[in-house]
Tab-separated table of C-alpha atoms in Angstrom:
chain	number	residue	atom	x	y	z
E	21	UNK	CA	134.260	151.516	86.954
E	22	UNK	CA	133.392	148.003	85.750
E	23	UNK	CA	136.697	146.569	87.049
E	24	UNK	CA	135.745	146.227	90.658
E	25	UNK	CA	138.150	144.390	92.909
E	26	UNK	CA	136.675	142.822	96.070
E	27	UNK	CA	138.698	142.655	99.245
E	28	UNK	CA	137.806	139.989	101.777
E	29	UNK	CA	138.681	139.989	105.467
E	30	UNK	CA	142.416	139.977	106.269
E	31	UNK	CA	143.092	140.695	102.552
E	32	UNK	CA	144.604	143.534	100.516
E	33	UNK	CA	144.373	144.460	96.862
E	34	UNK	CA	145.967	147.176	94.780
E	35	UNK	CA	145.018	148.833	91.492
E	36	UNK	CA	146.768	151.517	89.319
E	37	UNK	CA	145.345	154.241	87.114
E	38	UNK	CA	141.651	153.016	87.010
E	39	UNK	CA	139.748	150.885	89.205
E	40	UNK	CA	137.439	150.485	92.216
E	41	UNK	CA	138.530	148.642	95.336
E	42	UNK	CA	135.560	147.360	97.505
E	43	UNK	CA	135.401	145.760	100.966
E	44	UNK	CA	132.141	144.788	102.345
E	45	UNK	CA	130.477	144.810	105.787
E	46	UNK	CA	133.236	146.337	108.028
E	47	UNK	CA	132.063	145.908	111.597
E	48	UNK	CA	134.832	146.176	114.130
E	49	UNK	CA	137.269	145.578	111.297
E	50	UNK	CA	138.795	148.546	109.551
E	51	UNK	CA	139.263	149.287	105.758
E	52	UNK	CA	142.457	151.331	105.149
E	53	UNK	CA	142.724	153.007	101.745
E	54	UNK	CA	146.341	154.012	100.893
E	55	UNK	CA	146.832	156.304	97.805
E	56	UNK	CA	149.686	157.757	95.829
E	57	UNK	CA	147.946	160.432	93.855
E	58	UNK	CA	150.793	161.023	91.428
E	59	UNK	CA	150.939	157.333	90.247
E	60	UNK	CA	147.170	156.936	90.939
E	61	UNK	CA	148.217	153.794	92.843
E	62	UNK	CA	145.719	152.761	95.403
E	63	UNK	CA	145.475	149.905	97.927
E	64	UNK	CA	142.785	148.726	100.261
E	65	UNK	CA	143.542	146.630	103.287
E	66	UNK	CA	140.729	144.984	105.338
E	67	UNK	CA	142.212	144.481	108.880
E	68	UNK	CA	140.543	142.586	111.833
E	69	UNK	CA	142.787	143.092	114.818
E	70	UNK	CA	145.082	145.752	116.218
E	71	UNK	CA	148.370	143.983	116.863
E	72	UNK	CA	150.060	140.964	115.269
E	73	UNK	CA	151.247	138.598	117.908
E	74	UNK	CA	151.312	135.432	115.825
E	75	UNK	CA	154.500	133.451	115.726
E	76	UNK	CA	154.488	132.452	112.194
E	77	UNK	CA	152.981	135.659	110.863
E	78	UNK	CA	151.291	133.980	107.889
E	79	UNK	CA	148.615	136.432	107.503
E	80	UNK	CA	150.010	140.102	107.873
E	81	UNK	CA	146.891	141.696	106.441
E	82	UNK	CA	144.694	140.518	109.361
E	83	UNK	CA	146.557	143.017	111.634
E	84	UNK	CA	146.758	146.701	111.630
E	85	UNK	CA	150.522	146.978	112.246
E	86	UNK	CA	151.681	144.374	109.760
E	87	UNK	CA	148.934	145.146	107.286
E	88	UNK	CA	149.882	148.765	107.050
E	89	UNK	CA	153.559	148.064	106.929
E	90	UNK	CA	153.404	145.223	104.370
E	91	UNK	CA	150.976	147.239	102.095
E	92	UNK	CA	153.377	150.303	102.146
E	93	UNK	CA	156.209	148.026	101.190
E	94	UNK	CA	154.395	146.584	98.242
E	95	UNK	CA	153.295	150.119	97.246
E	96	UNK	CA	156.875	151.268	97.306
E	97	UNK	CA	158.084	148.472	95.304
E	98	UNK	CA	155.704	149.625	92.491
E	99	UNK	CA	157.253	153.118	92.674
E	100	UNK	CA	155.101	154.921	95.215
E	101	UNK	CA	156.824	157.476	97.400
E	102	UNK	CA	156.307	157.530	101.067
E	103	UNK	CA	155.886	161.283	101.372
E	104	UNK	CA	153.037	161.258	98.823
E	105	UNK	CA	151.046	158.386	100.251
E	106	UNK	CA	147.908	159.393	102.157
E	107	UNK	CA	145.297	157.412	103.930
E	108	UNK	CA	141.543	157.278	104.534
E	109	UNK	CA	139.981	154.816	106.898
E	110	UNK	CA	136.535	153.497	107.769
E	111	UNK	CA	135.205	150.981	110.181
E	112	UNK	CA	135.901	150.248	113.945
E	113	UNK	CA	132.354	149.946	115.012
E	114	UNK	CA	130.876	148.345	118.013
E	115	UNK	CA	128.341	145.992	116.651
E	116	UNK	CA	126.948	144.774	120.069
E	117	UNK	CA	126.627	146.343	123.501
E	118	UNK	CA	127.553	143.548	125.672
E	119	UNK	CA	127.851	144.373	129.437
E	120	UNK	CA	131.285	144.961	131.015
E	121	UNK	CA	133.110	142.378	128.917
E	122	UNK	CA	136.030	143.216	126.587
E	123	UNK	CA	133.957	142.168	123.572
E	124	UNK	CA	133.210	145.257	121.479
E	125	UNK	CA	136.325	147.098	122.340
E	126	UNK	CA	137.976	145.552	119.369
E	127	UNK	CA	136.680	148.352	117.118
E	128	UNK	CA	138.166	151.072	119.311
E	129	UNK	CA	141.519	149.184	119.715
E	130	UNK	CA	141.619	148.819	115.965
E	131	UNK	CA	141.089	152.579	115.408
E	132	UNK	CA	143.810	153.394	117.960
E	133	UNK	CA	146.279	150.934	116.401
E	134	UNK	CA	145.522	152.206	112.824
E	135	UNK	CA	146.102	155.750	114.001
E	136	UNK	CA	149.254	154.899	115.729
E	137	UNK	CA	150.788	152.955	112.899
E	138	UNK	CA	149.921	155.385	110.262
E	139	UNK	CA	151.709	157.978	112.306
E	140	UNK	CA	154.675	155.827	112.943
E	141	UNK	CA	155.059	155.100	109.163
E	142	UNK	CA	154.702	158.882	108.533
E	143	UNK	CA	151.370	158.576	106.489
E	144	UNK	CA	148.985	161.492	106.622
E	145	UNK	CA	145.479	160.622	107.460
E	146	UNK	CA	143.193	162.717	105.340
E	147	UNK	CA	139.638	161.563	106.252
E	148	UNK	CA	138.000	158.823	108.342
E	149	UNK	CA	134.525	157.524	109.259
E	150	UNK	CA	135.128	155.355	112.212
E	151	UNK	CA	133.524	154.191	115.492
E	152	UNK	CA	129.736	154.166	116.288
E	153	UNK	CA	127.656	151.089	115.981
E	154	UNK	CA	127.073	150.593	112.149
E	155	UNK	CA	128.509	148.281	109.705
E	156	UNK	CA	130.103	149.988	106.719
E	157	UNK	CA	130.963	149.000	103.130
E	158	UNK	CA	133.944	150.953	101.745
E	159	UNK	CA	134.386	151.743	98.071
E	160	UNK	CA	137.505	153.230	96.989
E	161	UNK	CA	138.235	154.780	93.505
E	162	UNK	CA	142.025	154.697	92.829
E	163	UNK	CA	141.812	157.301	90.147
E	164	UNK	CA	140.316	160.161	92.157
E	165	UNK	CA	141.411	158.809	95.538
E	166	UNK	CA	137.806	159.281	96.801
E	167	UNK	CA	136.220	156.848	99.178
E	168	UNK	CA	132.485	156.128	99.553
E	169	UNK	CA	130.877	154.582	102.846
E	170	UNK	CA	127.647	152.734	102.573
E	171	UNK	CA	125.903	151.746	105.730
E	172	UNK	CA	122.382	150.406	106.642
E	173	UNK	CA	119.896	153.250	107.542
E	174	UNK	CA	122.386	156.164	106.795
E	175	UNK	CA	122.941	158.158	103.674
E	176	UNK	CA	126.112	157.423	101.739
E	177	UNK	CA	129.227	159.400	102.834
E	178	UNK	CA	131.958	160.517	100.655
E	179	UNK	CA	135.381	160.456	102.331
C	22	UNK	CA	146.152	115.799	122.244
C	23	UNK	CA	144.859	119.290	122.596
C	24	UNK	CA	144.327	120.945	119.360
C	25	UNK	CA	146.033	124.296	118.348
C	26	UNK	CA	143.554	125.038	115.575
C	27	UNK	CA	140.145	124.242	114.657
C	28	UNK	CA	141.067	122.321	111.496
C	29	UNK	CA	142.901	119.644	113.571
C	30	UNK	CA	139.678	118.251	114.975
C	31	UNK	CA	139.385	114.444	114.357
C	32	UNK	CA	136.237	112.897	112.870
C	33	UNK	CA	135.386	111.530	116.282
C	34	UNK	CA	135.730	114.890	117.894
C	35	UNK	CA	133.534	116.473	115.046
C	36	UNK	CA	130.872	113.685	115.703
C	37	UNK	CA	130.709	114.591	119.353
C	38	UNK	CA	130.413	118.350	118.499
C	39	UNK	CA	127.634	117.406	116.148
C	40	UNK	CA	125.881	115.580	118.865
C	41	UNK	CA	125.971	118.656	120.976
C	42	UNK	CA	124.630	120.639	118.053
C	43	UNK	CA	121.911	118.119	117.737
C	44	UNK	CA	120.901	118.158	121.357
C	45	UNK	CA	121.207	122.059	121.647
C	46	UNK	CA	119.259	122.889	118.576
C	47	UNK	CA	116.710	120.152	119.426
C	48	UNK	CA	116.061	121.839	122.754
C	49	UNK	CA	115.961	125.224	121.153
C	50	UNK	CA	113.307	124.027	118.617
C	51	UNK	CA	111.213	122.736	121.359
C	52	UNK	CA	111.380	126.048	123.079
C	53	UNK	CA	110.676	127.953	119.887
C	54	UNK	CA	107.721	125.633	119.228
C	55	UNK	CA	106.268	126.491	122.641
C	56	UNK	CA	106.663	130.213	122.072
C	57	UNK	CA	105.129	130.206	118.622
C	58	UNK	CA	102.493	127.598	119.342
C	59	UNK	CA	103.567	125.721	116.180
C	60	UNK	CA	105.415	122.569	115.414
C	61	UNK	CA	109.110	123.289	114.850
C	62	UNK	CA	111.563	120.650	113.835
C	63	UNK	CA	115.321	120.741	113.196
C	64	UNK	CA	117.154	119.743	110.062
C	65	UNK	CA	120.565	117.890	110.299
C	66	UNK	CA	122.746	119.752	112.681
C	67	UNK	CA	126.086	121.093	111.267
C	68	UNK	CA	129.505	121.570	112.591
C	69	UNK	CA	131.505	123.689	110.245
C	70	UNK	CA	135.020	125.003	110.247
C	71	UNK	CA	135.422	127.731	107.740
C	72	UNK	CA	137.842	130.413	106.636
C	73	UNK	CA	136.450	133.973	107.293
C	74	UNK	CA	135.348	134.749	103.762
C	75	UNK	CA	133.823	131.289	103.117
C	76	UNK	CA	131.910	131.781	106.358
C	77	UNK	CA	130.414	135.077	105.201
C	78	UNK	CA	129.380	133.474	101.760
C	79	UNK	CA	127.887	130.591	103.663
C	80	UNK	CA	125.632	132.733	105.690
C	81	UNK	CA	124.403	134.407	102.428
C	82	UNK	CA	126.647	137.286	101.547
C	83	UNK	CA	128.204	140.112	103.520
C	84	UNK	CA	125.744	143.019	102.849
C	85	UNK	CA	122.380	141.244	103.455
C	86	UNK	CA	120.634	142.918	106.408
C	87	UNK	CA	119.719	140.510	109.271
C	88	UNK	CA	118.826	140.776	112.951
C	89	UNK	CA	121.311	139.281	115.308
C	90	UNK	CA	121.174	138.251	119.023
C	91	UNK	CA	124.419	137.800	120.782
C	92	UNK	CA	125.219	136.237	124.124
C	93	UNK	CA	128.614	135.684	125.527
C	94	UNK	CA	129.377	132.542	127.299
C	95	UNK	CA	131.631	132.560	130.516
C	96	UNK	CA	132.360	130.183	133.392
C	97	UNK	CA	133.849	126.835	132.289
C	98	UNK	CA	133.264	127.452	128.627
C	99	UNK	CA	134.159	130.713	127.006
C	100	UNK	CA	132.570	131.664	123.692
C	101	UNK	CA	129.897	133.534	121.758
C	102	UNK	CA	126.457	132.374	120.812
C	103	UNK	CA	124.687	134.124	117.948
C	104	UNK	CA	121.156	133.880	116.641
C	105	UNK	CA	121.109	135.192	113.062
C	106	UNK	CA	117.456	136.031	112.138
C	107	UNK	CA	116.890	136.443	108.426
C	108	UNK	CA	113.600	138.063	107.356
C	109	UNK	CA	111.591	134.932	106.941
C	110	UNK	CA	112.330	133.784	110.529
C	111	UNK	CA	111.524	137.419	111.775
C	112	UNK	CA	108.215	137.249	110.082
C	113	UNK	CA	107.479	133.775	111.516
C	114	UNK	CA	108.040	135.137	115.030
C	115	UNK	CA	106.238	138.339	114.549
C	116	UNK	CA	103.148	136.647	112.883
C	117	UNK	CA	102.881	134.078	115.608
C	118	UNK	CA	103.507	136.455	118.564
C	119	UNK	CA	102.197	139.874	117.358
C	120	UNK	CA	100.080	138.945	114.401
C	121	UNK	CA	101.866	141.111	112.061
C	122	UNK	CA	104.545	140.856	109.472
C	123	UNK	CA	107.285	143.253	107.994
C	124	UNK	CA	108.592	143.742	104.497
C	125	UNK	CA	111.736	145.464	105.676
C	126	UNK	CA	113.910	145.653	108.899
C	127	UNK	CA	113.302	149.404	109.097
C	128	UNK	CA	109.691	148.640	110.195
C	129	UNK	CA	110.971	147.096	113.402
C	130	UNK	CA	110.055	149.001	116.516
C	131	UNK	CA	110.811	148.396	120.225
C	132	UNK	CA	108.085	145.827	120.642
C	133	UNK	CA	109.169	143.784	117.665
C	134	UNK	CA	112.741	144.049	118.727
C	135	UNK	CA	112.173	142.858	122.090
C	136	UNK	CA	110.117	139.864	120.718
C	137	UNK	CA	113.095	138.952	118.638
C	138	UNK	CA	115.519	139.324	121.411
C	139	UNK	CA	113.501	137.215	123.686
C	140	UNK	CA	113.171	134.474	121.131
C	141	UNK	CA	116.809	134.450	120.379
C	142	UNK	CA	117.757	134.525	124.087
C	143	UNK	CA	115.491	131.510	124.890
C	144	UNK	CA	116.788	129.497	122.085
C	145	UNK	CA	120.392	130.347	123.132
C	146	UNK	CA	119.809	129.530	126.714
C	147	UNK	CA	118.147	126.277	125.959
C	148	UNK	CA	120.905	125.270	123.678
C	149	UNK	CA	123.457	126.052	126.387
C	150	UNK	CA	121.491	124.314	129.043
C	151	UNK	CA	121.616	121.059	126.882
C	152	UNK	CA	125.307	121.626	126.470
C	153	UNK	CA	126.013	122.127	130.070
C	154	UNK	CA	123.911	119.174	131.134
C	155	UNK	CA	125.617	116.897	128.595
C	156	UNK	CA	129.175	117.796	129.530
C	157	UNK	CA	128.607	118.637	133.177
C	158	UNK	CA	130.083	122.055	132.855
C	159	UNK	CA	128.825	125.329	134.354
C	160	UNK	CA	128.323	128.095	131.722
C	161	UNK	CA	127.255	131.682	132.568
C	162	UNK	CA	125.572	133.767	130.048
C	163	UNK	CA	125.498	137.586	129.519
C	164	UNK	CA	122.433	139.621	128.957
C	165	UNK	CA	121.503	139.398	125.237
C	166	UNK	CA	122.754	142.197	122.893
C	167	UNK	CA	120.745	142.963	119.677
C	168	UNK	CA	121.514	144.661	116.365
C	169	UNK	CA	120.063	145.050	112.993
C	170	UNK	CA	122.745	145.446	110.389
C	171	UNK	CA	124.885	143.725	107.585
C	172	UNK	CA	125.305	140.049	108.518
C	173	UNK	CA	128.848	140.045	107.438
C	174	UNK	CA	129.646	142.480	110.222
C	175	UNK	CA	127.614	140.445	112.728
C	176	UNK	CA	129.409	137.222	111.733
C	177	UNK	CA	132.740	138.997	112.049
C	178	UNK	CA	132.087	139.569	115.832
C	179	UNK	CA	133.089	135.858	116.801
C	180	UNK	CA	135.770	135.949	114.136
C	181	UNK	CA	137.465	139.013	115.577
C	182	UNK	CA	137.120	137.791	119.142
C	183	UNK	CA	139.025	134.600	118.436
C	184	UNK	CA	141.064	135.967	115.465
C	185	UNK	CA	144.299	136.036	117.296
C	186	UNK	CA	143.911	132.259	117.881
C	187	UNK	CA	142.987	131.007	114.475
C	188	UNK	CA	142.349	131.846	110.778
C	189	UNK	CA	139.111	129.752	111.001
C	190	UNK	CA	135.798	130.045	112.720
C	191	UNK	CA	133.975	127.048	114.114
C	192	UNK	CA	130.270	127.072	114.260
C	193	UNK	CA	127.886	124.538	115.652
C	194	UNK	CA	124.296	124.922	114.923
C	195	UNK	CA	121.348	124.213	112.694
C	196	UNK	CA	118.314	125.302	110.648
C	197	UNK	CA	114.583	124.920	111.660
C	198	UNK	CA	111.659	123.572	109.785
C	199	UNK	CA	108.224	124.967	110.641
C	200	UNK	CA	104.972	124.031	108.713
C	201	UNK	CA	107.117	122.048	106.299
C	202	UNK	CA	108.949	125.149	105.382
C	203	UNK	CA	112.674	125.570	105.956
C	204	UNK	CA	113.081	128.599	108.104
C	205	UNK	CA	116.620	130.024	108.039
C	206	UNK	CA	117.315	130.602	111.662
C	207	UNK	CA	120.961	130.014	112.399
C	208	UNK	CA	121.847	129.343	115.824
C	209	UNK	CA	125.713	129.398	116.077
C	210	UNK	CA	128.024	128.602	118.898
C	211	UNK	CA	131.579	129.548	118.607
C	212	UNK	CA	133.776	128.489	121.490
C	213	UNK	CA	137.249	129.650	121.951
C	214	UNK	CA	140.067	126.927	121.379
C	215	UNK	CA	140.862	126.480	125.049
C	216	UNK	CA	137.265	125.838	125.986
C	217	UNK	CA	136.725	123.653	123.077
C	218	UNK	CA	139.660	121.443	124.275
C	219	UNK	CA	138.113	121.415	127.722
C	220	UNK	CA	134.808	120.522	126.429
C	221	UNK	CA	136.058	117.639	124.349
C	222	UNK	CA	138.001	116.447	127.420
C	223	UNK	CA	134.870	116.454	129.534
C	224	UNK	CA	132.949	114.616	126.970
C	225	UNK	CA	135.730	111.912	126.996
C	226	UNK	CA	136.787	112.052	123.337
C	227	UNK	CA	140.051	113.733	123.863
C	228	UNK	CA	142.915	111.948	125.701
C	229	UNK	CA	144.771	113.404	128.693
């Protein structure tokens, strides 16, 4: 348990066998845990926006579409098999209720994009804790494939 | 030259933004001082351009719980203004206005919340008034929104809003000093890139 890897915003880390992947304070962002149970290979991506429209594409992990695709590619290069990989996700909250502006819809758009891209890549979504208005810290144990969601004013949730 | 990313700002442009920060937080401090009935000064205003994860470390770590008041700017300048209120600031406000203090954010009820929203909103509005007078731009403000949650997620709101334009976040703001004690009240203005260019042009530090 001591080898805790911290994943920042627009970042991804992988661990195999043993290890805890952690990403803090997901607001409208989404943490995506991808897991191959046979290899006990796990990856956690912290995406911020639904669709990559950057010209240079220097930061694929910032976006749901390129983040999922790139992480799957890296997992497969380590021997993971597409048909075994499963996903668990948390985040996509609306932190502030601001009138009629588009602000705050980012969380919802992120959820939809993650769902769509997982489906497109043929990855089964096992569990999720998304939406609402709370920030979430997501911990992901690559050995068991279990996720734990910590929020302010809410009991811990195992996903 | 219009900039395409926040890290392309020249030192003259940064100085101008610092001046806006100074005027803005100065006015906000005066307003705060009147509301609290105490002397409030400002420390040196800051203009910071930070990577996402750097910004979260700068505000004091992702998981720390804070209160946040958010207002969206529209009209000639688009952007987000945030008042991030850590517990010392919350207690300063509550003690002055309601004669009470809290140990933990869970003790906040409706009355306390509305006091914090009001204080945040007035500071933000006075900041924007100063900006709008200085640059001669019309800025509209939304009704303030309020939340108590992890500050990393609060700070991620302006980041996500402008994340498609840049890998950096720019903040203009400052800290306050009250009764010779530094009070960590962070007033942050994050304009979008186009508005930032427009603002610099209006202030005469950007050619074309």
